[in-house]
Structure formats: C-alpha cells, structure tokens
Amino acid sequence: MLEAFDKLGIPLHEREKLAGVAVDAVFDSVSVATTFADKLAELGIIFCSFTEAVQNHPDLVRKYLGSVVPYTDNFYSCLNSAVFSDGSFTYIPPGVKCPMELMTYFRINTEGSGQFERTLIIADKNSYVSYLEGCTAPMRKSSQLHAAVVELVALDDSEIKYSTIQNWFPGTKDGQGGVYNFVTKRGRADRSAKISWTQVETGSAITWKYPSVILKGDNSVGEFFSVALANNHQQADTGTKMIHIGKNTKSTIVSKGISAGKGNNTYRGSVQIMPKAENATNHTQCDSLLIGDKCGAHTVPYIEVRNPTARLEHEASTSKVSDDQLFYLMSRGLSEEEAHHMIITGWSRDVIKELPFEFAVEASQLLKVSLEGAVG
Amino acid sequence: MLKVKNLHACVAENKSIKILNGLDLYIRKGEVHVIMGPNGGGKSTLANILMGRPSYEITNGEVEFNGKSILDLAPDARSHLGMFLAFQYPVEVPGVRPWQFLKASLDAKAEANREKKISVREFTKIFNQKVEEVGINSNLIKRSLNEGFSGGEKKRNEILQLQIINPLLAIMDETDSGLDIDALRIISDGINSMRSNQRSFLIVTHYQRLLNYVKPDFVHILVGGMIVDSGGPDLALKIENSGYKDYIK
Amino acid sequence: MPDIFFSHSIDQFNILFNNAKKKSFFDSKVNEIKNIAWDYFLSTGLPLHRRGNEEWKYTNLNPLSETKFTIDADIDIDFSSITKLIPFSDNWHNIVFINGNYFSKLSENSTKTNDINIVPLSSSKLPDEFATLANPDLSPFTALNTAFFSEGIIIEIPDNNKVSKDLNIVFLTSQSSENLATFPRVFLKCGENSNLNFIESYINLSSGNNLTLPVVEIVQSKNSKINHYRIQLENKKSFNIGTTRIEQKENSNFNSTTFSTAALIGRNDLHVLLQEPHSTCGLYGLYITSGDQQQDNEISTTHVKHDCTSKQFYKGILSGRSKAVFSGKILVEKDAQKTDADQKDLNLLLSRDCEVDTKPSLEIYADDVICAHGATAGNVDMNTLFYLQTRGLDLETAKEILIRGFADEILDRFSPKDLHCFLSDYIDDIIPELRDQSDTIGTF
C-alpha cells in the first residue's frame, strides 16, 4: 500500500525525513495504512482507522462521536454522518504528551466522487497532541466533493494542535473541475484546555470551511491561524467561529487571505461572547492581499457580545504587493516571481510559523506553485 | 565599467515631468565618483534609473555596464551583472528575514551566472561575521527585513547587504543622510574596506561630510538633470563653502 | 406558519392604505411609483423572518408588527413651547413636518430665498432623481414610505451657493391617544460648488407607540459640500426606521453625523454612493440605548470610481437590556483604485444584559486600495477608573466622566453651535440614568 503513495507522488515517502511522524493514509475515505501504531500503543495512544476504532474501542467512539458536531448541524455534516465510510481516530490517554506528530493524508482518487471521511480526536485530561492533515487529489475534469467532519474533544488541561495543508485540485485555469471542499471542523475545549487550528488552504475549486472552537470550560483557549489562497476561478470562503461560554476564555484569530487571478477570498468569522463568559477576550486580525485587478477580497466578521466584561479587538487591512518592495528585492537579484513569492510568504509568516517545521516548508512551496502565472 | 551617454528620462506616469536631460557619466574600474547637487536636481533619480526602477521612463540615451547595454534589463538582471543600489529609503518587507533574503539573493545571482551556490553553513559564517563588522544589533537581524528598524539601522543593513552581495559597482543613494557621526564612520569604513581596483562606487550625497571619510576620485555636480561641473575632491569643498548658486540659472 | 406572520404584517397597512384619503399630486409620476411601492410591499410584508435574512439578522420587528397604528390625527401644536425640546435656533432656517407632512404655516417664509428653493412635493414637478436613490422597491420600509407619503418637500440649492443659514427640519408627531404612523419624505439636490449644513431631528409629542418611516434622498453635484446631522429623539415606545440615500458626484464632500437614542426600535439605514472620482465622505454616529431598546445601524458606502476616501466611525453606549447592531459595509468596485476607506465601531457595554452585534465588513474588488476596519466592545477600563479615583474623584463622578468622554469624540462632530449645546445638555441629562442602569463598572 505504501508503494501506492510513492507512485502517486504523495510525500509520504518523505516519512524518513519526517522522523517521528506517524501517518495514517486515507484513500477515497478508506484508511489504508497506519504507521508507528505499535510505538504509540506503548503509551496507550490509539491512532487507527475509524473502522478499527469501532471494532476495538466501541465505548470511546460511542461516547464522543457526534458530541461536538451533531448530525443535525448542517447539510454537509448530515450527509457525512449518513455516508461516512472511514476516517481517522485518535485517543490520547490522561497525562500523555504524544511524542510525535500524528498525520493523516487524505486523497480522492476516483473521478466524479465524493469523500466523506470522519476524524475524531480525543485528548484526555492533561494530554497533548499535534495532528497534521494533508490533502491532495489528482487532476480530474469532473468535480469531486469532500465533505469531511472533524471533531476534536479537548478535556481539562489538554491541548490539541490541528494543522491542515489543503491542496485539493482547484480545477483548471478556466474553472473546470476541481474539488468542492465543504468541511465541518469543530472542537470543544474544556477547563483550561487549548485547541489550535492552523490551516494553509491553496487548493479546491470552492472551499467552505470554518474550523470552530467551543470554549466551554473556564480558562480555555481557542486559536485559528489561516492562510487561504484563491487563484484563477477559485473561491475560498473560510474563517472561524469562536464561541465563548466559560469564564476567562481567550481566542486569537489570524487570517491571511490572498486573492489572485479571478479568485475570490472571503473571511467570514464569528466571535460570540455568551452571557456567562466573564472576562472573555478575543483578538482578530484579518489581512488581505490582492494580486491583479480581477480578484476580490471580502471580510465579514460577526461579533456578538452578550457580556460586558468582554474585550474584543478586530483589526483588518487590505494591501497589494507594493512596487517599491518588488524593486527592492529585484535590485538584489531576485526574479519578479521569486520576489513575489518571498513577499507573500513573508506576509503569511504569522500563520506559517504556527505549523510544524516540515509542514511550513511544504506550505511555502505550495503557495509558490499555486501562484505560478498569477504574477508578472 | 559604466558608461552613461546623453541620458534623458521622465516620470513614467507623467511624461511632462522630465528629470534627466542629457546626462553623461563615465566610470572606470576602481574609481569612486561622487554626485552632488541641489534637491530636485535628479541625483536620486539617476541612482534609481541605473538600477532600473520601473517608475521612470528612458526617453533617449544609452547606459552600458561592462560593455553591455542594460536599459532593457530588469533590476534583477542588472544585479546579476554586479550592480548594486543602496537605497535612500530601504523598503520594509514584513515577515522576510534578512538572512533568508540575502541567501536568496546570492543564490539567484549564482544561478544566473551558472556558478555554484554557497552552502548554508558557509553563508551563515559569512553572514554572522559581516553582521558583527557592520555593527548591527543581532536581535534586529532576527526580525523582518527593515521592519521596525530605525533610519540608521536601515542604512547599516544596506551596508551589510553591500558587503555580502559584493558587487562590481555600488551605487549609494544618499546613504549618509540622517546618520549620526558614529554611524557615518561605520558606513564609511564599510565603503572604504570594499574599495579595490576591481570595484567602483557611485555615491550620491547631499553633504560634503561623507567625503571627510571617503576620498573620491571624481566629484560631479548635477543640476537640472545634467552634469554641469566635474572635478576632484576640492570641488566638493568649494560647494560646501559657496553652495550651488553659481550653477543655477 | 410564514403565512400567518406574513398576512399579519400586511393586514393593517392594507386597511390603512385603502382608507387613506388619496391626495392629488401635480406630477403624475408620483402615482406611478406609489403603485410600484405598494405592489412591492404586498409581496414582501415586514421583514419578520430573521434567519437567513442578513439585513435583519439581529433586529426583532415583532413589537412593531404587533402594534396597531393610525395615520390620521389632529394637528394642534403650540410650536413655541416645543422649541425647548428639540435642537432649535433662531439663526437656522427652520422647516417643520407634522405627522409626516410638510407644515408650511410653521415653516419659515421658506418657499423661496436666494440660495435655497423649498417646494411642497405635491405641487412640484419631480426631479429626475426622485425615488431613484431610495427606490420604491429598495426595502419594505421605503416601499411603505413611498406608498403612504402625503406631503414631502423638494429642496434645491442652485449652483455656486454657500447657503448661509443652517437648514433645520423638525419632524414632529403630535399629541394623540392613538399610535401614529408617519411617512416623511425629503428630496435634496445640492448644486455645483454649493455648500449646505442640514439638520434633521425627530421627536414625538405623544407617548404612544408611534411609527416614523422617513426617507431622505440627497444628490450632491460636483464640488459641493454637505454637512448632515440626524438627531433621533423619539419616545421610548416608538419605532423610527429611517432610510437615507446619498449620491455623490465628482469632488464632492459629504459628512454625516447621527445621534440615535430613544425609540423602542430605531434603525438608521444610511448608504452613500461615491459615484465619481475624488469625493470624500465621513459617516459618524453615536447611539445610546437603555431599557429594552434596539438600535440598528446599517451603514454602507460604495466606491464606484477611483480616488475617493470614506470613513465610517460609530460609537455605542449600551445599558439595561438593550441591544445594538452595527452593520457596516464598504464595497470597493473594480474601477475604484486608490480608494482609502476606514471603518470603525466602538462600544461601551454598561450592563450585564445588554448585547451588541457588530459586523464591520469589507468587500473589495480593486487591488490598489487601503482599507482598514476595526471593532471593539467592552466596559470602561478599570485602570482608568482607578486612576481617576486616585485623583480624588468619587466612583459615581468617575464613571460619568468616562461615559461622557466616550461620547465626546462623536459629540464634538456636531459643529453647529446651538446643536452641539443642545446635545451636550441632553447627554448630560441621560448619563446619570445610564450610570444607574450600569451594573458592571466599578463592581469588579
């Protein structure tokens, strides 16, 4: 099975380089390979396909599946609940700091198909896990649908760091084909727990994605770091939802949207401070970068405050790559394309630096590849 | 090394604003030339045009670098040939670290000239050594390129780049303005240590004071888009005393 | 279920419409647009469904829908006793509307002066732009206004006129035992190179649950400048849902400052179209809510052409169980290069039960623009409060100073002196009430 990865060019073969990364591969929603399972088992960590989890750990699955994302939540999560075939299951026992990054690679192979995988991650009390999700799909003319559901449960004092690099096929330059990426991602943070979503979104024809954190426990923390790129005819509509329920809850949102070609990038975020969320704080920063004059950048923040002790700040800016910056870099020998790439990666650094190192390098390369032809 | 013949230029967005009106300049290998002149005379424009800033348009004339016409070349190609411009106002580039930026710059040049790229280890060694020599605060260098740098720090950073990129012709656009005396000395030392019979300098400046530290071979007076007088270092002293009024009609 | 709500929201307006005395208009175009408006309203009803309705997501109109209104009332007003209740000055050019209709008897010898023409809508030919900024089918409320308006005014400022007197339009609702629905209509065209200061203020003389649905359209010609002030002081049971539409030609300047308080449901729907290059507009507002009030600010600016600058800056002070909405939007179209736009909404929450929903949004299709937006919500800064106390102020005074200080930034934009004085006193009067309704500051 792992050979298939090599043939398909998914960088799973780089796993030697990514020493200490355990990988679970999901093809067309079927989990095909899980590495390092034994080593993880020694620590009591469960990292397996959903099917195995249902067979071997039915209690955990029953207790937490659908507890954060109920099937009634929205059309796509309902569809997923009805048809999901497999996915990835992770459980970190109390007090355990998972020593390696856990990674899932998702791939849609079949043409005109849909992928409906389900991911459930449970960090038990005082545990820690960093989880990576990579997505690819080969070029197909007809469209494909990805309607995944990801549920995170962070129990008291635990931390889950979830990083995504999404590079589903965005469709051709004329807007033909491509993956429709409608993903429901939500986490629940209990007392003093922390959930952190980091995403680099360069693929898909249409992306609708709002990873959310329900800050249920007192002192819980939610973070969202995102770079979304929309080139050619891509539409990226992404953002986050931070629901502050507990006291002293804190959320941070950093969203960087890059629009090029005829792409449209929308940040749509919601910060809700519930009546009992004393001293909740939120800081939101949304920056947009426009490349060319046929693209669009939209920022739609919803801020709903029902507690007067809340402190919220929202800042946003829209800019383009300035001629001065380009000239400066080019006068030092960088080509126009390299100069653009360097400026854009630098501009995105606040988000990219949140990624695990290997992912950060890949993210930077993806931005470069995705923007080819957009500049100049 | 650099031949500028009858150069005419205007602002690209508004062609009625003419900035250079038939400028001639000839710089040989190893020479240090200084251009002085009143505000608005076209000094900075000349520096930027030589490096290929797109906001200006050449309407007439020719510029050759080592026998090759460069007017059609993009700024990066000029850089690969060995030209360098130290900016009057170095640009802030958020998120890009100086180390990363200079490595990319050297790599691009090596690639264009089909040379071997410098290894990360070797580069880091040179980089750290130069940072110390130029006297840049090592915390600063971990930040984004020029972002949050003071005016003096930005200028030092330009000298750092000059030293690492090692060009054949360094054009210094008012690098000395806005510097205190210590910074000025470091900058002059930076320039002086780079002087060799292989490398030339074109120094654009407003003040004579830099010339207390850097001894030029030639001084030119640029007024109204043309060089109206040329001479040795004493010409600068004369200007310091009597100003430009003799040259302005 | 929708049908019941829907018919409920239409029924009473249907009866009012059929029983209303039909006024005759000089310009036959009026009846045409009234028909369009009425048909439109019949097809929409009131926007009671909030889910999925972005424009009404946060404001609950059920209290309005459940109130019975009438449109006829006696006009018996002693105006001299009223001038103390409203922003008023003998230095201004004062125009009075009563129950939604222009009232010439109380309006200053107004019909014609050198620098300003004011004519009743019923006896004039409509300007081409009339009802094109606020279309009859723009919203259910412009539709209702258009269908029901009886006597509005058309104001024209000729070219090259710096209008010396500030124009003040007072919209009064008279004493009545019933709940009155009124539909004031104003159209203003400012000529090239002309300047005007324009104040509109709204007040009820009765304590009923009145409904005021004003529509104001302003066309600004080249190089003109308007300072606009909108003061909403209706009683705490009333509904004021105002629509203001501005169209700016080249190099014009529009500044608007609104003060909204009172009214059970207040809505300030303000849209500026920057249609030609080199124009600027500044939209400022202060909203103060308490009790069960809802104040909804729909503020939008559209940049069509290049080199325009716009600013939206609103501030809110909320107490009691009140609720406020700031829904700001800046749309930058693809030809609007070199746009400089800024959007800000700052809120002071004084009580546990109040709620603010703020949505400062940007929609940008041009790449050479500077746009920034921001929003904050929170209570007064404890450090500042402490600082003031260490300087010898008692807690109550310190609170008052901070509330007042928060308001002043917008208050100071009300430049006409008499208007500024009036509002300053008005705010001083309500601050103790706000302070008393606040259960958050200084308590932890």
Short mmCIF file of C-alpha atoms in Angstrom, two decimals, chain A residues 73 259 264 267-268 270 275-276 278-279 286 288 290-321, chain C residues 54 57-58 323 334 337-338 349-382 439-440 444:
data_model
loop_
_atom_site.label_atom_id
_atom_site.label_comp_id
_atom_site.label_asym_id
_atom_site.label_seq_id
_atom_site.Cartn_x
_atom_site.Cartn_y
_atom_site.Cartn_z
CA ASP A 73 -25.63 20.56 12.37
CA SER A 259 -6.53 36.70 -3.95
CA ASN A 264 -12.39 35.45 -4.55
CA TYR A 267 -13.06 35.72 5.58
CA ARG A 268 -16.26 35.00 7.47
CA SER A 270 -17.93 34.82 14.13
CA PRO A 275 -23.66 35.89 28.94
CA LYS A 276 -21.67 33.82 31.42
CA GLU A 278 -16.82 36.71 32.16
CA ASN A 279 -13.60 38.39 31.05
CA CYS A 286 -7.63 39.74 9.09
CA SER A 288 -5.97 40.54 2.62
CA LEU A 290 -4.72 41.32 -3.75
CA ILE A 291 -2.69 40.41 -6.81
CA GLY A 292 -4.19 41.77 -10.03
CA ASP A 293 -7.41 43.67 -10.56
CA LYS A 294 -9.88 40.88 -11.32
CA CYS A 295 -9.89 39.27 -7.92
CA GLY A 296 -11.81 40.10 -4.78
CA ALA A 297 -11.22 40.14 -1.06
CA HIS A 298 -14.04 40.22 1.42
CA THR A 299 -14.02 40.40 5.16
CA VAL A 300 -17.20 39.68 7.05
CA PRO A 301 -16.67 39.49 10.78
CA TYR A 302 -19.63 38.87 13.04
CA ILE A 303 -19.04 39.98 16.59
CA GLU A 304 -21.79 39.21 19.07
CA VAL A 305 -21.27 40.30 22.62
CA ARG A 306 -23.60 39.41 25.45
CA ASN A 307 -21.27 40.05 28.34
CA PRO A 308 -19.93 43.50 29.14
CA THR A 309 -16.67 42.28 30.62
CA ALA A 310 -15.56 41.04 27.22
CA ARG A 311 -12.62 42.62 25.48
CA LEU A 312 -12.67 42.28 21.76
CA GLU A 313 -10.50 43.71 19.11
CA HIS A 314 -10.82 43.29 15.41
CA GLU A 315 -8.26 44.64 13.02
CA ALA A 316 -8.04 44.22 9.31
CA SER A 317 -6.06 45.51 6.41
CA THR A 318 -6.06 45.12 2.68
CA SER A 319 -2.96 45.64 0.65
CA LYS A 320 -1.15 44.68 -2.50
CA VAL A 321 2.45 43.83 -3.17
CA GLU C 54 -28.68 39.12 6.53
CA LYS C 57 -30.44 39.09 11.31
CA TYR C 58 -30.21 40.89 14.63
CA LYS C 323 -29.36 45.74 22.09
CA LYS C 334 -13.18 47.21 -9.57
CA GLN C 337 -8.48 52.16 -7.44
CA LYS C 338 -6.72 54.33 -4.86
CA LEU C 349 -21.27 47.97 27.45
CA LEU C 350 -22.54 49.17 30.79
CA SER C 351 -24.72 46.31 31.87
CA ARG C 352 -24.76 42.55 32.07
CA ASP C 353 -27.86 42.10 29.98
CA CYS C 354 -27.10 44.30 27.02
CA GLU C 355 -25.88 42.93 23.73
CA VAL C 356 -24.01 44.37 20.80
CA ASP C 357 -23.69 42.68 17.43
CA THR C 358 -21.19 44.33 15.21
CA LYS C 359 -20.30 43.38 11.70
CA PRO C 360 -17.80 45.72 10.03
CA SER C 361 -17.44 44.15 6.61
CA LEU C 362 -15.36 44.90 3.55
CA GLU C 363 -15.97 43.76 0.01
CA ILE C 364 -13.10 44.64 -2.27
CA TYR C 365 -12.63 44.13 -6.00
CA ALA C 366 -9.79 46.57 -6.69
CA ASP C 367 -6.17 45.87 -5.89
CA ASP C 368 -4.74 49.31 -5.20
CA VAL C 369 -6.69 50.29 -2.14
CA ILE C 370 -6.15 50.95 1.52
CA CYS C 371 -8.96 49.62 3.66
CA ALA C 372 -8.94 49.12 7.35
CA HIS C 373 -11.63 48.21 9.80
CA GLY C 374 -11.94 47.56 13.42
CA ALA C 375 -14.43 46.98 16.17
CA THR C 376 -14.23 46.81 19.90
CA ALA C 377 -16.64 46.08 22.67
CA GLY C 378 -16.08 46.18 26.37
CA ASN C 379 -16.80 48.07 29.53
CA VAL C 380 -14.94 51.05 30.88
CA ASP C 381 -11.35 50.48 31.67
CA MET C 382 -10.87 49.67 35.34
CA ASP C 439 -24.21 47.12 36.84
CA THR C 440 -20.76 46.40 35.58
CA PHE C 444 -15.27 44.01 40.00
#
